[in-house]
Amino acid sequence: METVLVLDFGGQYDQLIARRVRDLGVYAEIRYYDGITLEEIKERGYAGIIFTGGPASVYEKNSPRFDAGILQAGIPILGICYGAQLMAFLAGGEVTSAGSSGEYGRSPMRVKSSPLFRDVPVKSVSWMSHTDFISRVPEGFEVIAVTDSCPCAAMGNEKRKLYGVQFHPEVTHTEYGKTILSNFLFGICGCRGDWDSSSHVMKIIDELREKLSGKRVLLALSGGVDSSVAAALLHRAVGDGLVCVFVDHGLLRKDEAKMVAETFGERLGVNLIKADASERFLRALSGVTDPEEKRRIIGEQFIRVFEDEAERIGRVHVLAQGTIYPDVIESGKGASAVIKSHHNVGGLPDVIGFDEIAEPLRDLFKDEVRRAGIMLGLPEELVWRQPFPGPGLAVRITGEVSREKLAMLREADAIFRYEVDSALPREERPSQYFAVLTDLHTVGVMGDARTYGLTAALRAVDTDDFMTALWSRLPYEVLERASSRITNEVKGISRVVYDISSKPPATVEWE
Ligand code: XMP
């Protein structure tokens, strides 16, 4: 399969670049700049290389650099932002800081005729975010685009197939970004476009069938998108050889446990063990109010329940995990990067004996995982599920968790999600939206009587990566309907507030 290397210099758009390349039908893999050598790059026979952006300045002492020999390897390269400056620097050009007058946001750009700009009009809008700029292009290169404040918005050496763009073609604000990437891949690198995630999934299934035939595979199914798609895929590959354990900790959303049991147990016929452990979790959580303590208890109980089930299952050969490509990239970023724990079963490998690990989704981005889920026959509502924390509703109830509070929150949350889903098409819905049950009692009035009920908070955020998030400007009518239904239909809740805090300084969850 032809592959393009996205060489990551610490830019915030590395994954977006790789996704855009894949969307154009070319397989892209991301490697951190100090995680691959020039020799390895040459051996792997990449069709092209993209240098990503990055926060550094090429003249800083410890700035991320690469062996200048990469420019002589005969592989077409596109440098983006910092990547373009690095290319200029390595090839003997000059990079200068614009000081306080950097260029950020949309910029009108003028381009010259170049293979990189085929079908791009002379004037269009590009999206910039830089302080440094290329002040002198290296020998053999020419300036092929400018903006009012950037004398070199793009440079190219047509003969050597080396190009650098100061703007970001991967973001949608660059009007012809997709055309430019496509020109690089097909016109300059000569790619054919042989990547398609569906046929890749079929290939994974065939490979797994061969590799795992006759083996017993165990998967902890959380009901989230990744573990669900992994389950559907492994089931196609090994059928009854797959055993899924689904731990119902009693902290799930309304009808969630039922949906997992119906989808996997009844519809797909997966060998599913459903452990109903809600009593056990509630008992362990009794009297606990500290959020971190709640998380710790839930994590520990989860492992205990899993251990009990595993004992009953007996010998397994393979432990399967729903690791996806962004998790793999994160763990390859070296010691300094924080590795996000991506599943809720941390510690499992220590308690269960197995010979190998299978991670069938480790090459796929989230959107490709969702497409695979649909292809494998999973219901839309499961595949498009919003992220849900492992400790579940326990971290959406401030203070002590009880069966009564869980019942109230489940109803309030279901009402809010229903109202948002009914009012907005999927692409206009917030990234995450849910209800929180606070432990704040306030005075209310119902009929002629005074009430003293709990306060529910509605939370909705828009975000790309959940590292930062803006509170969603939901239509008042949606908030109005949700508030009125919750106070009328959920006994014990007499007041509803809407959370208008962004992240930072607040977090998405309340605990
Ligand atoms: P915060 O609250 O940190 O949330 O802004 C960012 C994203 O992470 C999810 N989240 C969790 N997921 N276990 C998880 O598996 C957790 O303990 C946890 N806490 C937060 C949250 O739902 C949001 O999508």
Coordinates of C-alpha atoms and ligand atoms in Angstrom, one line a residue:
M1 CA 0.0 0.0 0.0
E2 CA 1.4 3.4 -0.9
T3 CA 2.0 5.4 2.2
V4 CA 2.8 9.1 3.0
L5 CA 4.8 9.9 6.1
V6 CA 3.6 12.8 8.2
L7 CA 6.7 13.7 10.1
D8 CA 5.6 15.4 13.3
F9 CA 7.5 18.3 14.7
G10 CA 5.1 19.0 17.5
G11 CA 2.3 20.7 15.6
Q12 CA -1.2 20.8 16.8
Y13 CA -2.6 19.7 13.4
D14 CA -0.5 16.5 12.9
Q15 CA -3.5 14.2 13.1
L16 CA -5.7 16.5 11.0
I17 CA -3.1 16.4 8.2
A18 CA -3.0 12.6 8.3
R19 CA -6.8 12.4 8.3
R20 CA -7.0 14.8 5.3
V21 CA -4.5 12.7 3.4
R22 CA -6.5 9.5 4.1
D23 CA -9.7 11.2 3.2
L24 CA -8.1 11.8 -0.2
G25 CA -7.5 8.0 -0.5
V26 CA -3.8 7.8 0.5
Y27 CA -2.7 6.0 3.6
A28 CA -0.8 8.3 6.0
E29 CA 1.1 7.4 9.0
I30 CA 2.4 9.8 11.7
R31 CA 5.9 9.5 13.2
Y32 CA 7.4 11.8 15.7
Y33 CA 10.6 13.4 14.3
D34 CA 12.9 11.8 16.8
G35 CA 11.2 8.4 16.5
I36 CA 12.4 7.6 13.0
T37 CA 15.7 7.7 11.2
L38 CA 16.6 8.8 7.7
E39 CA 17.6 5.1 6.9
E40 CA 14.3 3.9 8.1
I41 CA 12.5 6.5 6.0
K42 CA 14.4 5.4 2.9
E43 CA 13.8 1.7 3.6
R44 CA 10.1 2.1 4.0
G45 CA 9.6 3.5 0.5
Y46 CA 7.3 6.4 1.3
A47 CA 5.5 7.9 -1.7
G48 CA 5.9 11.4 -0.1
I49 CA 6.6 13.1 3.2
I50 CA 4.8 16.0 4.9
F51 CA 6.7 18.0 7.6
T52 CA 4.1 19.3 10.1
G53 CA 4.0 22.6 11.8
G54 CA 5.4 23.1 15.4
P55 CA 5.6 25.7 18.1
A56 CA 9.4 26.2 17.9
S57 CA 11.6 28.5 16.0
V58 CA 14.3 26.9 13.8
Y59 CA 17.0 29.0 15.3
E60 CA 16.3 28.0 18.8
K61 CA 19.0 25.7 20.3
N62 CA 16.8 22.7 21.0
S63 CA 14.3 23.2 18.1
P64 CA 13.2 19.9 16.5
R65 CA 15.3 19.3 13.4
F66 CA 16.0 16.4 11.0
D67 CA 18.9 15.1 9.1
A68 CA 19.3 17.4 6.1
G69 CA 19.9 14.3 4.0
I70 CA 16.2 13.9 3.9
L71 CA 16.0 16.6 1.2
Q72 CA 18.4 14.5 -1.0
A73 CA 16.5 11.2 -0.6
G74 CA 14.5 11.8 -3.8
I75 CA 11.2 11.6 -2.0
P76 CA 8.8 14.5 -2.6
I77 CA 8.3 16.7 0.5
L78 CA 5.7 19.2 1.5
G79 CA 6.6 21.3 4.5
I80 CA 3.8 23.1 6.4
C81 CA 4.4 26.2 8.5
Y82 CA 7.3 25.2 10.8
G83 CA 7.9 22.4 8.4
A84 CA 8.4 24.8 5.5
Q85 CA 10.8 27.0 7.6
L86 CA 12.8 23.9 8.6
M87 CA 13.0 22.9 4.9
A88 CA 14.3 26.4 4.1
F89 CA 16.8 26.3 6.9
L90 CA 18.1 22.8 6.1
A91 CA 18.5 23.8 2.4
G92 CA 20.4 26.9 3.2
G93 CA 17.7 29.6 3.1
E94 CA 16.9 32.1 5.8
V95 CA 14.2 32.3 8.4
T96 CA 13.4 35.5 10.3
S97 CA 11.1 36.4 13.2
A98 CA 8.4 38.9 12.4
G99 CA 8.5 39.9 16.1
S100 CA 5.1 41.1 17.4
S101 CA 3.7 41.4 13.9
G102 CA 3.0 37.7 13.2
E103 CA 0.2 36.7 10.9
Y104 CA -2.8 34.8 12.3
G105 CA -6.1 33.8 10.8
R106 CA -7.4 34.3 7.2
S107 CA -5.1 36.0 4.8
P108 CA -5.7 36.8 1.1
M109 CA -3.0 35.1 -0.9
R110 CA -1.8 35.3 -4.5
V111 CA -0.2 32.3 -6.1
K112 CA 2.0 31.7 -9.2
S113 CA 1.7 28.9 -11.6
S114 CA 3.1 25.7 -10.0
P115 CA 2.3 22.0 -9.9
L116 CA 1.3 22.6 -6.2
F117 CA -1.3 25.2 -7.3
R118 CA -3.0 23.4 -10.2
D119 CA -6.7 24.5 -10.3
V120 CA -6.1 27.1 -7.5
P121 CA -7.1 30.6 -8.6
V122 CA -4.5 33.4 -8.5
K123 CA -6.3 35.0 -5.6
S124 CA -7.8 33.0 -2.7
V125 CA -7.8 32.9 1.1
S126 CA -5.3 30.9 3.1
W127 CA -5.1 30.4 6.9
M128 CA -2.0 31.5 8.7
S129 CA -0.6 31.1 12.2
H130 CA 3.0 32.1 12.4
T131 CA 5.6 34.6 13.8
D132 CA 8.7 33.4 11.9
F133 CA 8.8 33.6 8.1
I134 CA 11.1 32.5 5.3
S135 CA 13.0 35.7 4.4
R136 CA 15.3 34.2 1.8
V137 CA 14.4 31.0 -0.1
P138 CA 17.2 28.5 -0.6
E139 CA 19.0 28.2 -3.9
G140 CA 17.0 26.4 -6.6
F141 CA 13.7 27.3 -4.9
E142 CA 11.4 30.1 -6.0
V143 CA 8.6 32.0 -4.1
I144 CA 5.3 30.7 -5.5
A145 CA 2.8 32.5 -3.2
V146 CA 2.7 35.7 -1.2
T147 CA 0.3 37.5 1.1
D148 CA 0.3 41.2 2.1
S149 CA 2.4 40.6 5.2
C150 CA 4.3 37.4 4.1
P151 CA 6.8 37.7 1.3
C152 CA 7.0 33.9 1.1
A153 CA 3.7 32.2 1.7
A154 CA 4.9 29.3 -0.4
M155 CA 8.1 28.2 -2.0
G156 CA 9.0 25.3 -4.4
N157 CA 11.7 23.5 -6.1
E158 CA 9.9 21.8 -9.0
K159 CA 12.8 19.7 -10.2
R160 CA 13.5 18.2 -6.7
K161 CA 9.8 18.0 -5.8
L162 CA 10.3 20.0 -2.6
Y163 CA 7.6 22.4 -1.5
G164 CA 7.0 24.5 1.6
V165 CA 3.8 26.4 2.5
Q166 CA 3.6 28.9 5.3
F167 CA -0.2 28.5 5.6
H168 CA -2.1 25.5 6.7
P169 CA -3.7 23.6 3.8
E170 CA -5.2 21.1 6.2
V171 CA -7.6 23.5 7.9
T172 CA -10.9 24.2 6.2
H173 CA -10.4 28.0 6.4
T174 CA -7.8 27.6 3.6
E175 CA -10.1 27.9 0.6
Y176 CA -8.2 25.6 -1.7
G177 CA -6.4 23.5 1.0
K178 CA -7.9 20.2 -0.2
T179 CA -6.9 21.0 -3.8
I180 CA -3.4 21.8 -2.8
L181 CA -3.0 18.6 -0.7
S182 CA -4.4 16.6 -3.6
N183 CA -2.0 18.3 -6.1
F184 CA 0.9 17.3 -3.8
L185 CA -0.3 13.7 -3.4
F186 CA -1.4 12.9 -6.9
G187 CA 0.4 15.4 -9.2
I188 CA 3.7 15.6 -7.3
C189 CA 4.1 12.3 -5.4
G190 CA 2.3 10.4 -8.2
C191 CA 0.0 8.5 -5.7
R192 CA -2.8 6.4 -7.1
G193 CA -5.0 6.6 -4.1
D194 CA -5.4 3.0 -3.0
W195 CA -6.5 3.6 0.6
D196 CA -10.0 2.9 1.7
S197 CA -10.8 2.2 5.3
S198 CA -13.6 -0.3 4.4
S199 CA -11.4 -2.6 2.4
H200 CA -8.8 -2.2 5.1
V201 CA -11.2 -3.4 7.7
M202 CA -12.0 -6.5 5.6
K203 CA -8.3 -7.1 5.3
I204 CA -7.9 -6.9 9.1
I205 CA -10.7 -9.4 9.5
D206 CA -9.0 -11.8 7.2
E207 CA -5.7 -11.4 8.9
L208 CA -7.3 -11.9 12.4
R209 CA -9.1 -14.9 11.2
E210 CA -5.9 -16.5 10.2
K211 CA -3.9 -15.4 13.2
L212 CA -6.4 -16.1 15.9
S213 CA -8.1 -19.3 14.5
G214 CA -8.7 -21.7 17.3
K215 CA -7.7 -19.2 20.0
R216 CA -9.8 -17.8 22.8
V217 CA -10.0 -14.0 22.7
L218 CA -11.2 -11.9 25.6
L219 CA -12.5 -8.3 25.3
A220 CA -13.7 -5.9 28.0
L221 CA -16.7 -4.3 26.3
S222 CA -17.5 -0.9 27.8
G223 CA -20.3 0.0 25.3
G224 CA -18.2 2.9 24.0
V225 CA -17.5 3.3 20.3
D226 CA -14.0 1.8 20.2
S227 CA -14.6 -1.4 22.2
S228 CA -17.9 -1.9 20.5
V229 CA -16.4 -1.7 17.0
A230 CA -13.5 -3.9 18.2
A231 CA -16.0 -6.5 19.4
A232 CA -18.0 -6.5 16.1
L233 CA -14.8 -6.9 14.1
L234 CA -13.4 -9.7 16.2
H235 CA -16.7 -11.4 16.2
R236 CA -16.6 -11.5 12.4
A237 CA -13.1 -12.9 12.5
V238 CA -13.3 -15.5 15.3
G239 CA -17.0 -16.0 16.0
D240 CA -17.5 -17.9 19.2
G241 CA -13.8 -17.7 20.0
L242 CA -14.5 -14.2 21.2
V243 CA -15.8 -13.7 24.8
C244 CA -16.9 -10.2 25.7
V245 CA -17.3 -9.2 29.3
F246 CA -19.5 -6.2 29.9
V247 CA -19.4 -4.9 33.5
D248 CA -22.6 -3.0 34.4
H249 CA -21.5 -0.9 37.3
G250 CA -24.9 0.7 37.6
L251 CA -23.5 4.1 36.7
L252 CA -24.5 4.0 33.0
R253 CA -27.0 6.2 31.2
K254 CA -30.6 5.4 30.7
D255 CA -31.1 2.1 28.7
E256 CA -27.4 1.8 27.9
A257 CA -26.8 -1.6 29.5
K258 CA -29.9 -2.8 27.7
M259 CA -28.7 -1.6 24.3
V260 CA -25.3 -3.3 24.7
A261 CA -26.9 -6.6 25.7
E262 CA -29.4 -6.3 22.8
T263 CA -26.9 -5.3 20.2
F264 CA -24.2 -7.7 21.0
G265 CA -25.9 -10.6 22.8
E266 CA -29.1 -10.8 20.8
R267 CA -28.6 -9.1 17.4
L268 CA -25.0 -10.0 16.6
G269 CA -24.9 -13.2 18.7
V270 CA -21.7 -12.4 20.4
N271 CA -20.7 -14.6 23.3
L272 CA -21.4 -11.9 25.9
I273 CA -21.0 -12.2 29.7
K274 CA -23.0 -9.4 31.4
A275 CA -21.8 -8.9 34.9
D276 CA -24.5 -7.0 36.9
A277 CA -22.4 -5.5 39.6
S278 CA -24.4 -2.4 40.5
E279 CA -25.0 -3.4 44.1
R280 CA -21.3 -4.0 44.7
F281 CA -20.3 -0.6 43.2
L282 CA -23.0 1.3 45.1
R283 CA -22.0 -0.3 48.4
A284 CA -18.3 0.6 47.8
L285 CA -19.3 4.2 46.9
S286 CA -21.5 4.6 49.9
G287 CA -20.6 7.7 52.0
V288 CA -17.8 8.8 49.5
T289 CA -17.9 12.4 48.2
D290 CA -14.4 13.1 46.9
P291 CA -14.3 12.8 43.1
E292 CA -10.8 11.2 42.9
E293 CA -11.8 8.7 45.6
K294 CA -14.9 7.8 43.6
R295 CA -12.7 7.2 40.5
R296 CA -10.3 5.1 42.5
I297 CA -13.0 2.9 44.0
I298 CA -14.7 2.4 40.7
G299 CA -11.4 1.5 39.0
E300 CA -10.6 -1.0 41.7
Q301 CA -14.1 -2.6 41.8
F302 CA -14.0 -2.9 38.0
I303 CA -10.8 -5.0 38.2
R304 CA -12.3 -7.2 41.0
V305 CA -15.4 -7.9 39.0
F306 CA -13.4 -8.7 35.9
E307 CA -11.2 -11.0 37.8
D308 CA -14.2 -12.9 39.1
E309 CA -15.6 -13.3 35.6
A310 CA -12.2 -14.3 34.1
E311 CA -11.9 -17.0 36.7
R312 CA -15.1 -18.5 35.5
I313 CA -14.1 -18.2 31.8
G314 CA -10.9 -20.0 32.3
R315 CA -7.9 -19.9 30.0
V316 CA -7.7 -17.2 27.4
H317 CA -5.0 -16.8 24.8
V318 CA -5.5 -13.3 23.6
L319 CA -6.5 -10.1 25.3
A320 CA -8.1 -7.7 22.8
Q321 CA -8.2 -4.0 23.3
G322 CA -10.0 -1.1 21.5
T323 CA -6.8 1.0 21.0
I324 CA -7.2 3.4 18.1
Y325 CA -4.6 5.3 16.1
P326 CA -4.5 8.5 18.1
D327 CA -3.7 6.4 21.2
V328 CA -0.8 4.8 19.4
I329 CA 0.5 8.2 18.3
E330 CA 0.2 9.6 21.8
S331 CA 2.2 6.7 23.2
G332 CA 5.0 7.2 20.6
K333 CA 5.6 10.8 21.5
G334 CA 8.4 10.1 24.0
A335 CA 8.6 10.4 27.7
S336 CA 7.5 14.0 28.0
A337 CA 4.1 13.5 26.5
V338 CA 1.2 12.7 28.7
I339 CA -0.3 9.4 27.6
K340 CA -4.0 9.5 28.0
S341 CA -5.5 6.3 29.4
H342 CA -7.9 5.4 26.6
H343 CA -9.9 2.6 28.1
N344 CA -11.5 1.9 31.4
V345 CA -9.8 -1.3 32.2
G346 CA -6.4 -0.2 33.3
G347 CA -4.6 -3.0 35.1
L348 CA -6.3 -5.9 33.4
P349 CA -3.1 -7.4 32.0
D350 CA -1.9 -7.9 35.5
V351 CA -4.8 -10.0 36.7
I352 CA -5.4 -12.2 33.7
G353 CA -3.1 -14.7 32.1
F354 CA -2.9 -14.4 28.3
D355 CA -0.2 -14.9 25.6
E356 CA -0.8 -12.0 23.3
I357 CA -2.6 -8.7 22.8
A358 CA -4.8 -7.9 19.8
E359 CA -5.5 -4.3 18.8
P360 CA -7.5 -4.5 15.6
L361 CA -8.3 -0.8 15.4
R362 CA -4.7 0.5 16.0
D363 CA -4.4 1.9 12.4
L364 CA -7.7 3.8 12.4
F365 CA -8.8 7.3 13.3
K366 CA -12.1 7.7 15.2
D367 CA -14.0 8.7 12.1
E368 CA -12.7 5.5 10.3
V369 CA -13.6 3.5 13.4
R370 CA -17.2 4.8 13.2
R371 CA -17.4 4.0 9.5
A372 CA -16.2 0.5 10.2
G373 CA -18.9 0.2 12.9
I374 CA -21.6 1.1 10.5
M375 CA -20.2 -1.4 7.9
L376 CA -20.2 -4.1 10.5
G377 CA -23.9 -3.5 11.3
L378 CA -23.7 -1.6 14.6
P379 CA -26.6 0.7 15.2
E380 CA -26.1 4.4 14.4
E381 CA -26.8 5.6 18.0
L382 CA -24.0 3.4 19.2
V383 CA -21.5 4.4 16.6
W384 CA -22.2 8.1 17.0
R385 CA -22.2 7.9 20.8
Q386 CA -20.6 10.9 22.6
P387 CA -17.7 10.3 24.9
F388 CA -18.7 9.0 28.3
P389 CA -16.4 8.8 31.3
G390 CA -15.4 5.4 32.5
P391 CA -16.6 6.1 36.1
G392 CA -19.9 7.0 34.5
L393 CA -22.7 9.0 36.2
A394 CA -20.7 8.8 39.5
V395 CA -18.7 11.8 38.4
R396 CA -21.8 13.6 37.3
I397 CA -23.4 13.5 40.7
T398 CA -21.6 16.0 43.1
G399 CA -21.4 14.5 46.6
E400 CA -22.5 11.1 47.5
V401 CA -23.9 8.7 44.9
S402 CA -27.1 6.9 45.7
R403 CA -29.6 4.8 43.8
E404 CA -32.2 7.6 44.1
K405 CA -29.9 10.2 42.7
L406 CA -28.8 7.9 39.9
A407 CA -32.4 7.4 38.9
M408 CA -33.0 11.2 38.9
L409 CA -29.9 12.0 36.9
R410 CA -30.6 9.2 34.4
E411 CA -34.0 10.7 33.6
A412 CA -32.9 14.3 33.5
D413 CA -30.0 13.4 31.2
A414 CA -32.2 11.4 28.9
I415 CA -34.6 14.3 28.6
F416 CA -31.9 16.8 27.8
R417 CA -30.2 14.6 25.2
Y418 CA -33.6 13.8 23.6
E419 CA -34.4 17.5 23.3
V420 CA -31.0 18.4 21.8
D421 CA -31.2 15.4 19.4
S422 CA -34.8 16.3 18.3
A423 CA -34.0 19.9 17.7
L424 CA -30.6 19.7 15.9
P425 CA -29.3 17.6 13.0
R426 CA -26.2 15.5 14.0
E427 CA -23.6 17.9 12.5
E428 CA -25.0 20.8 14.5
R429 CA -25.1 19.1 17.8
P430 CA -22.5 19.9 20.4
S431 CA -19.5 17.6 20.9
Q432 CA -20.8 16.5 24.3
Y433 CA -24.0 17.3 26.1
F434 CA -25.3 15.8 29.3
A435 CA -26.9 16.6 32.7
V436 CA -25.2 16.9 36.1
L437 CA -27.0 16.4 39.4
T438 CA -25.6 18.8 42.0
D439 CA -26.1 18.4 45.7
L440 CA -27.5 21.9 46.0
H441 CA -31.0 22.2 47.4
T442 CA -33.0 25.3 46.6
V443 CA -36.5 26.6 47.4
G444 CA -39.2 26.3 44.7
V445 CA -42.9 26.5 44.5
M446 CA -45.2 23.9 42.8
G447 CA -48.9 24.4 42.9
D448 CA -49.4 26.2 46.2
A449 CA -46.7 24.3 48.0
R450 CA -43.2 25.2 48.8
T451 CA -40.6 22.7 47.5
Y452 CA -37.0 22.2 48.5
G453 CA -35.5 20.1 45.7
L454 CA -32.2 19.5 44.0
T455 CA -30.6 21.5 41.2
A456 CA -29.7 19.9 37.9
A457 CA -27.1 21.5 35.6
L458 CA -27.1 21.1 31.9
R459 CA -23.7 21.0 30.2
A460 CA -23.0 21.2 26.5
V461 CA -19.6 21.9 24.8
D462 CA -18.1 22.3 21.4
T463 CA -14.6 21.0 20.9
D464 CA -12.2 19.3 18.5
D465 CA -10.0 17.5 21.0
F466 CA -11.6 17.9 24.5
M467 CA -8.4 19.6 25.7
T468 CA -10.1 23.0 25.3
A469 CA -13.8 23.5 24.8
L470 CA -16.3 26.3 24.4
W471 CA -19.8 26.2 26.0
S472 CA -22.4 25.6 23.3
R473 CA -24.7 28.4 22.3
L474 CA -27.8 26.1 22.3
P475 CA -31.0 27.6 21.2
Y476 CA -33.1 29.0 24.1
E477 CA -36.1 27.0 23.0
V478 CA -34.1 23.7 23.5
L479 CA -33.0 24.8 27.0
E480 CA -36.5 25.9 27.8
R481 CA -38.1 22.6 26.8
A482 CA -35.4 20.6 28.6
S483 CA -35.8 22.7 31.8
S484 CA -39.5 22.6 31.8
R485 CA -39.7 18.8 31.2
I486 CA -37.0 18.0 33.8
T487 CA -38.7 20.0 36.6
N488 CA -42.1 18.6 35.6
E489 CA -41.1 15.0 35.0
V490 CA -38.3 14.3 37.4
K491 CA -39.4 14.2 41.0
G492 CA -36.9 15.7 43.4
I493 CA -35.4 18.3 40.9
S494 CA -36.9 21.7 41.2
R495 CA -34.4 23.9 39.5
V496 CA -32.3 23.7 36.3
V497 CA -29.3 25.8 35.4
Y498 CA -27.2 26.0 32.2
D499 CA -23.4 25.9 32.6
I500 CA -21.8 28.7 30.6
S501 CA -18.1 28.0 31.5
S502 CA -15.6 27.1 28.9
K503 CA -12.5 24.9 29.3
P504 CA -10.2 26.3 30.6
P505 CA -10.8 27.4 33.3
A506 CA -13.6 24.8 33.9
T507 CA -13.4 21.2 32.8
V508 CA -16.0 19.5 30.7
E509 CA -17.1 17.2 33.6
W510 CA -18.0 18.7 36.9
E511 CA -15.9 16.3 38.8
Ligands
XMP1 P1 -12.6 17.0 31.4 O1 -13.7 16.9 32.5 O2 -11.3 16.5 31.9 O3 -13.1 16.0 30.3 O4 -12.5 18.3 30.7 C1 -12.5 15.8 29.0 C2 -13.1 14.6 28.4 O5 -12.7 13.4 29.1 C3 -13.8 12.7 29.6 N1 -13.5 12.3 31.0 C4 -13.2 11.0 31.3 N2 -13.2 9.8 30.6 N3 -12.6 8.6 32.5 C5 -12.9 8.7 31.2 O6 -12.8 7.6 30.5 C6 -12.6 9.7 33.3 O7 -12.4 9.6 34.5 C7 -12.9 11.0 32.7 N4 -13.1 12.2 33.1 C8 -13.4 13.0 32.1 C9 -15.0 13.7 29.6 O8 -16.2 13.1 29.5 C10 -14.6 14.6 28.4 O9 -15.0 13.9 27.2

